[in-house]
Short mmCIF file of C-alpha atoms in Angstrom, two decimals:
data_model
loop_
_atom_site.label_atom_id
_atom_site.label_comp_id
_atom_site.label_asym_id
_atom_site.label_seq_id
_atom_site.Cartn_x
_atom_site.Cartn_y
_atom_site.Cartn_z
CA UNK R 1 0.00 0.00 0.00
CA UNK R 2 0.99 3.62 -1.18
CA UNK R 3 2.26 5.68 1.67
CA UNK R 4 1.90 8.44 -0.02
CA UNK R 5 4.98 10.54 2.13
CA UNK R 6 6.44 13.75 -0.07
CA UNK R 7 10.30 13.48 1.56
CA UNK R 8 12.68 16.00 -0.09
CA UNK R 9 15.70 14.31 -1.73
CA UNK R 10 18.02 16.26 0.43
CA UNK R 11 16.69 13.99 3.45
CA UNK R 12 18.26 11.25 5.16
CA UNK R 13 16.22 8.79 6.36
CA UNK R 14 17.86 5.44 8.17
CA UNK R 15 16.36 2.58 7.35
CA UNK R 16 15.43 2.08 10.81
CA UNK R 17 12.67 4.50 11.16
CA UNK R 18 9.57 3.74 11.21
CA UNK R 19 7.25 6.60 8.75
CA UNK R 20 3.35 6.37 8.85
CA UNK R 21 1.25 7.95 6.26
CA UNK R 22 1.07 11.37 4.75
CA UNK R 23 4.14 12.41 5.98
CA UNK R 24 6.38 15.18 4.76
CA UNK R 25 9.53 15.75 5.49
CA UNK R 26 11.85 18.59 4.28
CA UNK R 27 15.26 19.73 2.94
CA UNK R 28 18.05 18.48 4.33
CA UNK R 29 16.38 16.99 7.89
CA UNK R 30 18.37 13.48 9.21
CA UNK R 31 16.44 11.12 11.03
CA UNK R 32 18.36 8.44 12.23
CA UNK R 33 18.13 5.60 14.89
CA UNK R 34 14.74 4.11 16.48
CA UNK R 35 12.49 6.71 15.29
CA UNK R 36 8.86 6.41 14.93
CA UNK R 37 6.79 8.85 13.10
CA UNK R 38 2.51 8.78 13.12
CA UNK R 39 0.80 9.62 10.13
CA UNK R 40 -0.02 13.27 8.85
CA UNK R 41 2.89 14.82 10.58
CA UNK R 42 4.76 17.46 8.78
CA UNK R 43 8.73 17.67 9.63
CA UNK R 44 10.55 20.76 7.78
CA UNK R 45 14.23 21.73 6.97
CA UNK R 46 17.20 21.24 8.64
CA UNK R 47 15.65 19.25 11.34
CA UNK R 48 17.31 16.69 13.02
CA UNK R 49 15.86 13.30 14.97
CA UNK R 50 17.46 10.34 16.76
CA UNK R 51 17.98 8.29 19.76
CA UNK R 52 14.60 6.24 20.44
CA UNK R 53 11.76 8.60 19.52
CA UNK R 54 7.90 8.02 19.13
CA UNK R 55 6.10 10.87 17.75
CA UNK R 56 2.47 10.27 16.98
CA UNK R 57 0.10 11.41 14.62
CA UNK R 58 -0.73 15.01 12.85
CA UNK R 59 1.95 17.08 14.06
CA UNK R 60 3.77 19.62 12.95
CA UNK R 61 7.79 20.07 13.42
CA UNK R 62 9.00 23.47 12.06
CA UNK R 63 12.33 24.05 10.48
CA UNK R 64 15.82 23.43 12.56
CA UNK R 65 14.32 21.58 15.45
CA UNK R 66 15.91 18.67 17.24
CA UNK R 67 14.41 16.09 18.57
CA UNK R 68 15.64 12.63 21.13
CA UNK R 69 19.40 13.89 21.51
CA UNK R 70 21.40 12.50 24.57
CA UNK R 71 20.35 14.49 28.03
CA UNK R 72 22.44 17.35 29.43
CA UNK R 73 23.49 15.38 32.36
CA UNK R 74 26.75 14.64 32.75
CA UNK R 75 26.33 10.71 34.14
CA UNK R 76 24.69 9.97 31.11
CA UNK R 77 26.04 6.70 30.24
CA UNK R 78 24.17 6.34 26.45
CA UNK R 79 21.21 3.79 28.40
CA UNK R 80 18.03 3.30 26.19
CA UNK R 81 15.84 6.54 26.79
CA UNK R 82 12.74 7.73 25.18
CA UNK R 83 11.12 10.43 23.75
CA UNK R 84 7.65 9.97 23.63
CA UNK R 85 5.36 12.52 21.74
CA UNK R 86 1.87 12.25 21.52
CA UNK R 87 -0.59 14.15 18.56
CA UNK R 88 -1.69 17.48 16.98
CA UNK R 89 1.49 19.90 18.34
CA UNK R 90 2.77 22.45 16.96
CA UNK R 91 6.84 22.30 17.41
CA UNK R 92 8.44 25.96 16.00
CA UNK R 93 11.68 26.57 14.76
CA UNK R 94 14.74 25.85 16.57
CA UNK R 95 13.15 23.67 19.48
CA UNK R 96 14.97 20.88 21.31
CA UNK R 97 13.42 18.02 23.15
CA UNK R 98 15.58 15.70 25.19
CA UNK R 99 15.78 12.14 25.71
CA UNK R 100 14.88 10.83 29.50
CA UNK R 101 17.67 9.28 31.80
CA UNK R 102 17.62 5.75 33.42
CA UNK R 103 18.03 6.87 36.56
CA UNK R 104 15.02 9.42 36.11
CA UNK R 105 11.73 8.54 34.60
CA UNK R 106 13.80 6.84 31.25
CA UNK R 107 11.88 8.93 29.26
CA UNK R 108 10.45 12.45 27.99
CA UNK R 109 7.28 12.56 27.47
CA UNK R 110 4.69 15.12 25.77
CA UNK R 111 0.98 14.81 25.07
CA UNK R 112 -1.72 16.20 22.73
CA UNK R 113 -2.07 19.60 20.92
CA UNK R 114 0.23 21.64 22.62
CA UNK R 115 2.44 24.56 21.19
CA UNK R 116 6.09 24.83 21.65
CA UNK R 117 7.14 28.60 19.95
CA UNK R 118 10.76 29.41 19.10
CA UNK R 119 14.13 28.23 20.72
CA UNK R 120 12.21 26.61 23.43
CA UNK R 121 13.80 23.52 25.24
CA UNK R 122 12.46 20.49 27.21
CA UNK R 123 15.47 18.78 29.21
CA UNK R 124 15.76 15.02 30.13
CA UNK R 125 12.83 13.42 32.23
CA UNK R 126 9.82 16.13 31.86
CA UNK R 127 5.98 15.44 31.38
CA UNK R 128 3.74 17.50 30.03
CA UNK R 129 0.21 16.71 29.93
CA UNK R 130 -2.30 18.51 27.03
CA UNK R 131 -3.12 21.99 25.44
CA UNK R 132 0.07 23.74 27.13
CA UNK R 133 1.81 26.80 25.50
CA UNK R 134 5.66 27.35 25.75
CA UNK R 135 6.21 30.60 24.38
CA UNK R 136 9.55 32.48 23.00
CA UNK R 137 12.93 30.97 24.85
CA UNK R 138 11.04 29.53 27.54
CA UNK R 139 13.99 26.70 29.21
CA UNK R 140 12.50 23.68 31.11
CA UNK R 141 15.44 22.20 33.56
CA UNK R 142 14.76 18.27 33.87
CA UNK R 143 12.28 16.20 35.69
CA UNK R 144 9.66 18.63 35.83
CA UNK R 145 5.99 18.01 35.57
CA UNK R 146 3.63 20.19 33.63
CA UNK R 147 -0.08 19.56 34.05
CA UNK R 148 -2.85 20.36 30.97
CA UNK R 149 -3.98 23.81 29.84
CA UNK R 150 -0.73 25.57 31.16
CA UNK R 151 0.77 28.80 29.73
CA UNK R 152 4.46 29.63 29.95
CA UNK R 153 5.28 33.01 28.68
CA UNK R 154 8.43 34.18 26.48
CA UNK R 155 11.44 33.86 28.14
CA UNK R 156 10.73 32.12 31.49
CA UNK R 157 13.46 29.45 33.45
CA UNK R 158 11.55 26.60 35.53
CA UNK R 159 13.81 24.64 37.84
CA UNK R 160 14.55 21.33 37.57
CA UNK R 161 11.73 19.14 39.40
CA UNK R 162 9.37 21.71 39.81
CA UNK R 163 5.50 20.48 39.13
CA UNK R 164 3.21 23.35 37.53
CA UNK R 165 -0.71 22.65 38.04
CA UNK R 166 -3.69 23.15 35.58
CA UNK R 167 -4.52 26.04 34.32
CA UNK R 168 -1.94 27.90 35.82
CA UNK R 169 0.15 30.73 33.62
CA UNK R 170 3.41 31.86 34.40
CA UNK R 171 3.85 35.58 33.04
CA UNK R 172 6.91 36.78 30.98
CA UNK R 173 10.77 37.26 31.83
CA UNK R 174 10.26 35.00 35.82
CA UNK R 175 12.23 32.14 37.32
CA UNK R 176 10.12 29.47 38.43
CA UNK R 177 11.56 27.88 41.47
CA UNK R 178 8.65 26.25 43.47
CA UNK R 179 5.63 24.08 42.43
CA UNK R 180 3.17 26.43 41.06
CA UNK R 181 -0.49 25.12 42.26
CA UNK R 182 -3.56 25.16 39.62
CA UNK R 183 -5.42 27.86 38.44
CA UNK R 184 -2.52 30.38 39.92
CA UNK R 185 -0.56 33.39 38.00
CA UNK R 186 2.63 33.80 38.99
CA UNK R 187 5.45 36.66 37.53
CA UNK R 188 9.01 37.77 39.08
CA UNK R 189 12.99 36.91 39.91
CA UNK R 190 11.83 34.56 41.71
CA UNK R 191 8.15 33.99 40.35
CA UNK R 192 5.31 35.05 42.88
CA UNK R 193 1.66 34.91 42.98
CA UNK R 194 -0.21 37.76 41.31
CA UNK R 195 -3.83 36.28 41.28
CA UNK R 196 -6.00 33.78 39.74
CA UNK R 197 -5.93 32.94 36.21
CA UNK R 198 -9.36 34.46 35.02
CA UNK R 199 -8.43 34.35 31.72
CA UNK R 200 -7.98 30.95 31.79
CA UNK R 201 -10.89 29.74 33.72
CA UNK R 202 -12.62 31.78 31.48
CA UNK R 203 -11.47 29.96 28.33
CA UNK R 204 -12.12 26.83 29.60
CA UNK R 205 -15.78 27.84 30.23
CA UNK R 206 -14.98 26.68 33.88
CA UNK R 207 -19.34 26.72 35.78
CA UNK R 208 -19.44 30.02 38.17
CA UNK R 209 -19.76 27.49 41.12
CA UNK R 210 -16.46 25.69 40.54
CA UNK R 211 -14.97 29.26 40.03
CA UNK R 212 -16.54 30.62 43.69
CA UNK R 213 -14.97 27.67 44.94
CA UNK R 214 -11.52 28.41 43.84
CA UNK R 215 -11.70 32.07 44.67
CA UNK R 216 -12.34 30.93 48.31
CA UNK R 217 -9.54 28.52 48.08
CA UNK R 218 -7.09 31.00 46.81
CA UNK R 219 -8.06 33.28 49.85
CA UNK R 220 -7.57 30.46 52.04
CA UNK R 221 -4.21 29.60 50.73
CA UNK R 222 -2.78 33.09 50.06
CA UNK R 223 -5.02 35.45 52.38
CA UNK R 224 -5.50 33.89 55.65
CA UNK R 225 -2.17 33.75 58.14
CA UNK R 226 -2.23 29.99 57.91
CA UNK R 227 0.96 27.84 56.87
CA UNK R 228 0.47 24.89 54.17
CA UNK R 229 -0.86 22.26 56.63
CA UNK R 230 -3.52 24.40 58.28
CA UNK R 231 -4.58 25.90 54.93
CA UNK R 232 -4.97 22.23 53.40
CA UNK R 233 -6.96 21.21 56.49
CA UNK R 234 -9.12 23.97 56.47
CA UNK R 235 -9.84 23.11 52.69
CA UNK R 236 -10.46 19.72 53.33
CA UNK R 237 -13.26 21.02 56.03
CA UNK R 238 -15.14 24.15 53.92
CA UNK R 239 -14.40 23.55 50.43
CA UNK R 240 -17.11 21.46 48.50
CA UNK R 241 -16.53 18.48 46.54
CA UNK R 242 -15.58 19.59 42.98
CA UNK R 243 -13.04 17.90 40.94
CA UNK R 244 -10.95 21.05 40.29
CA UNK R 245 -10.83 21.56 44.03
CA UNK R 246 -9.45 17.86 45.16
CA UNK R 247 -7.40 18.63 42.24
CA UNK R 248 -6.09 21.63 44.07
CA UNK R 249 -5.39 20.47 47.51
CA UNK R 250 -3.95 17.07 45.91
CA UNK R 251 -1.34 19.44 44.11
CA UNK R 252 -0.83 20.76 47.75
CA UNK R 253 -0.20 17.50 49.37
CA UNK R 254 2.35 16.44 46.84
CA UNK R 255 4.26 19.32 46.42
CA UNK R 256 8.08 18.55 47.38
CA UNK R 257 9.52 21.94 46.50
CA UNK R 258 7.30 24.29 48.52
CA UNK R 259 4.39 25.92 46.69
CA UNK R 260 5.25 30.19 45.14
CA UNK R 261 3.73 32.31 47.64
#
């Protein structure tokens, strides 16, 4: 059966990878080693993929991005690591994405229909869930977590290990160097709260109720003079039983860094 994939003569392929359907691939792009690509996914010039690397289906990989290189660590030893993309992303221009470590999670791992934007980089052992922005030169350290529907404005750092909740947004030009909860803004050198992110409830079409709920948790949290513990157990006594909410204290229990204040 016709494949029907338009690949530029320029373009190296190894015989090794794997290429679904409807695939294009442009000018002068190597892609070498264990390499998996899903059907309708676009891959311009210059690009450059290797190591083990599943990408799935329908995305779209601008020109000069790499893609399953070694990590940045040091004790590295060359152990089989993973890249693991999922569908519908957007991947701009001169974006790298790391392979995981074995002593970390062994791979790094991406999900559906998010939107990586110029020179942005994603280090050994991070995993991002769905619909998250990385804007302009935004730098993720490795093992951090990234939950779904998060914005990262142009030129932010995040710490290695840090976890960054749902529907959170971290505003331009800050260094993120504690867990950022859900639903929270945070800017600065270091990044500190700011408010809610209305804009984003809004866009998710979040009910009023659920909203109410997480205004009052907010003001427990970051209004009251209590410390994490008290604030958690006063959540646990006032706060009604929405998902969003568990959500929310959850991300408080786990937190290992401290949360931004």
């Amino acid at each position: 059966m016709l494949k029907n994939n338009k690949i530029d003569d320029t373009a190296i392929i190894s015989d090794s990878v794997q290429l679904g359907e409807n695939i294009e691939i442009g000018p002068y792009t190597v892609i070498e080693g264990d390499v998996e690509i899903g059907d309708n996914t676009t891959i311009g010039a210059n690009c450059h993929l290797q190591g083990w690397t599943k990408i799935g289906k329908n995305n779209v990989i601008d020109n000069y991005v790499t893609i399953g290189f070694p990590p940045q660590n040091i004790e590295y030893d060359g152990s089989k690591t993973y890249v693991i993309i999922g569908d519908n992303n957007k991947i701009s221009e001169y974006v790298t994405i790391h392979r995981g470590t074995a002593e970390g999670r062994g791979e790094t791992k991406i999900g559906d229909n998010n939107t990586f934007k110029l020179y942005s980089h994603v280090a050994h052992d991070c995993s991002l869930g769905n619909n998250i922005t990385l804007d302009n030169y935004v730098n993720l350290a490795g093992h951090i977590t990234i939950y779904n529907d998060v914005y990262i404005e142009r030129m932010v750092g995040v710490h290695q290990f840090v976890k960054i909740g749902n529907l959170s947004r971290i505003e331009a030009h800050s260094k993120l160097i504690k867990d950022l909860p859900p639903y929270i803004i945070v800017n600065g050198h270091p990044a500190q709260v700011v408010g809610i992110n209305e804009v984003g409830l809004n866009d998710k079409e979040i009910d009023p109720d659920v909203r109410e709920e997480i205004r009052k948790a907010y003001h427990i949290l970051y209004e009251s003079d209590l410390n994490i513990s008290q604030a958690i157990e006063k959540l646990e006594k006032v706060s009604k039983s929405f998902k969003e909410i568990k959500d929310f204290i959850s991300f408080l229990k786990t937190s290992n860094r401290g949360i931004c204040r």
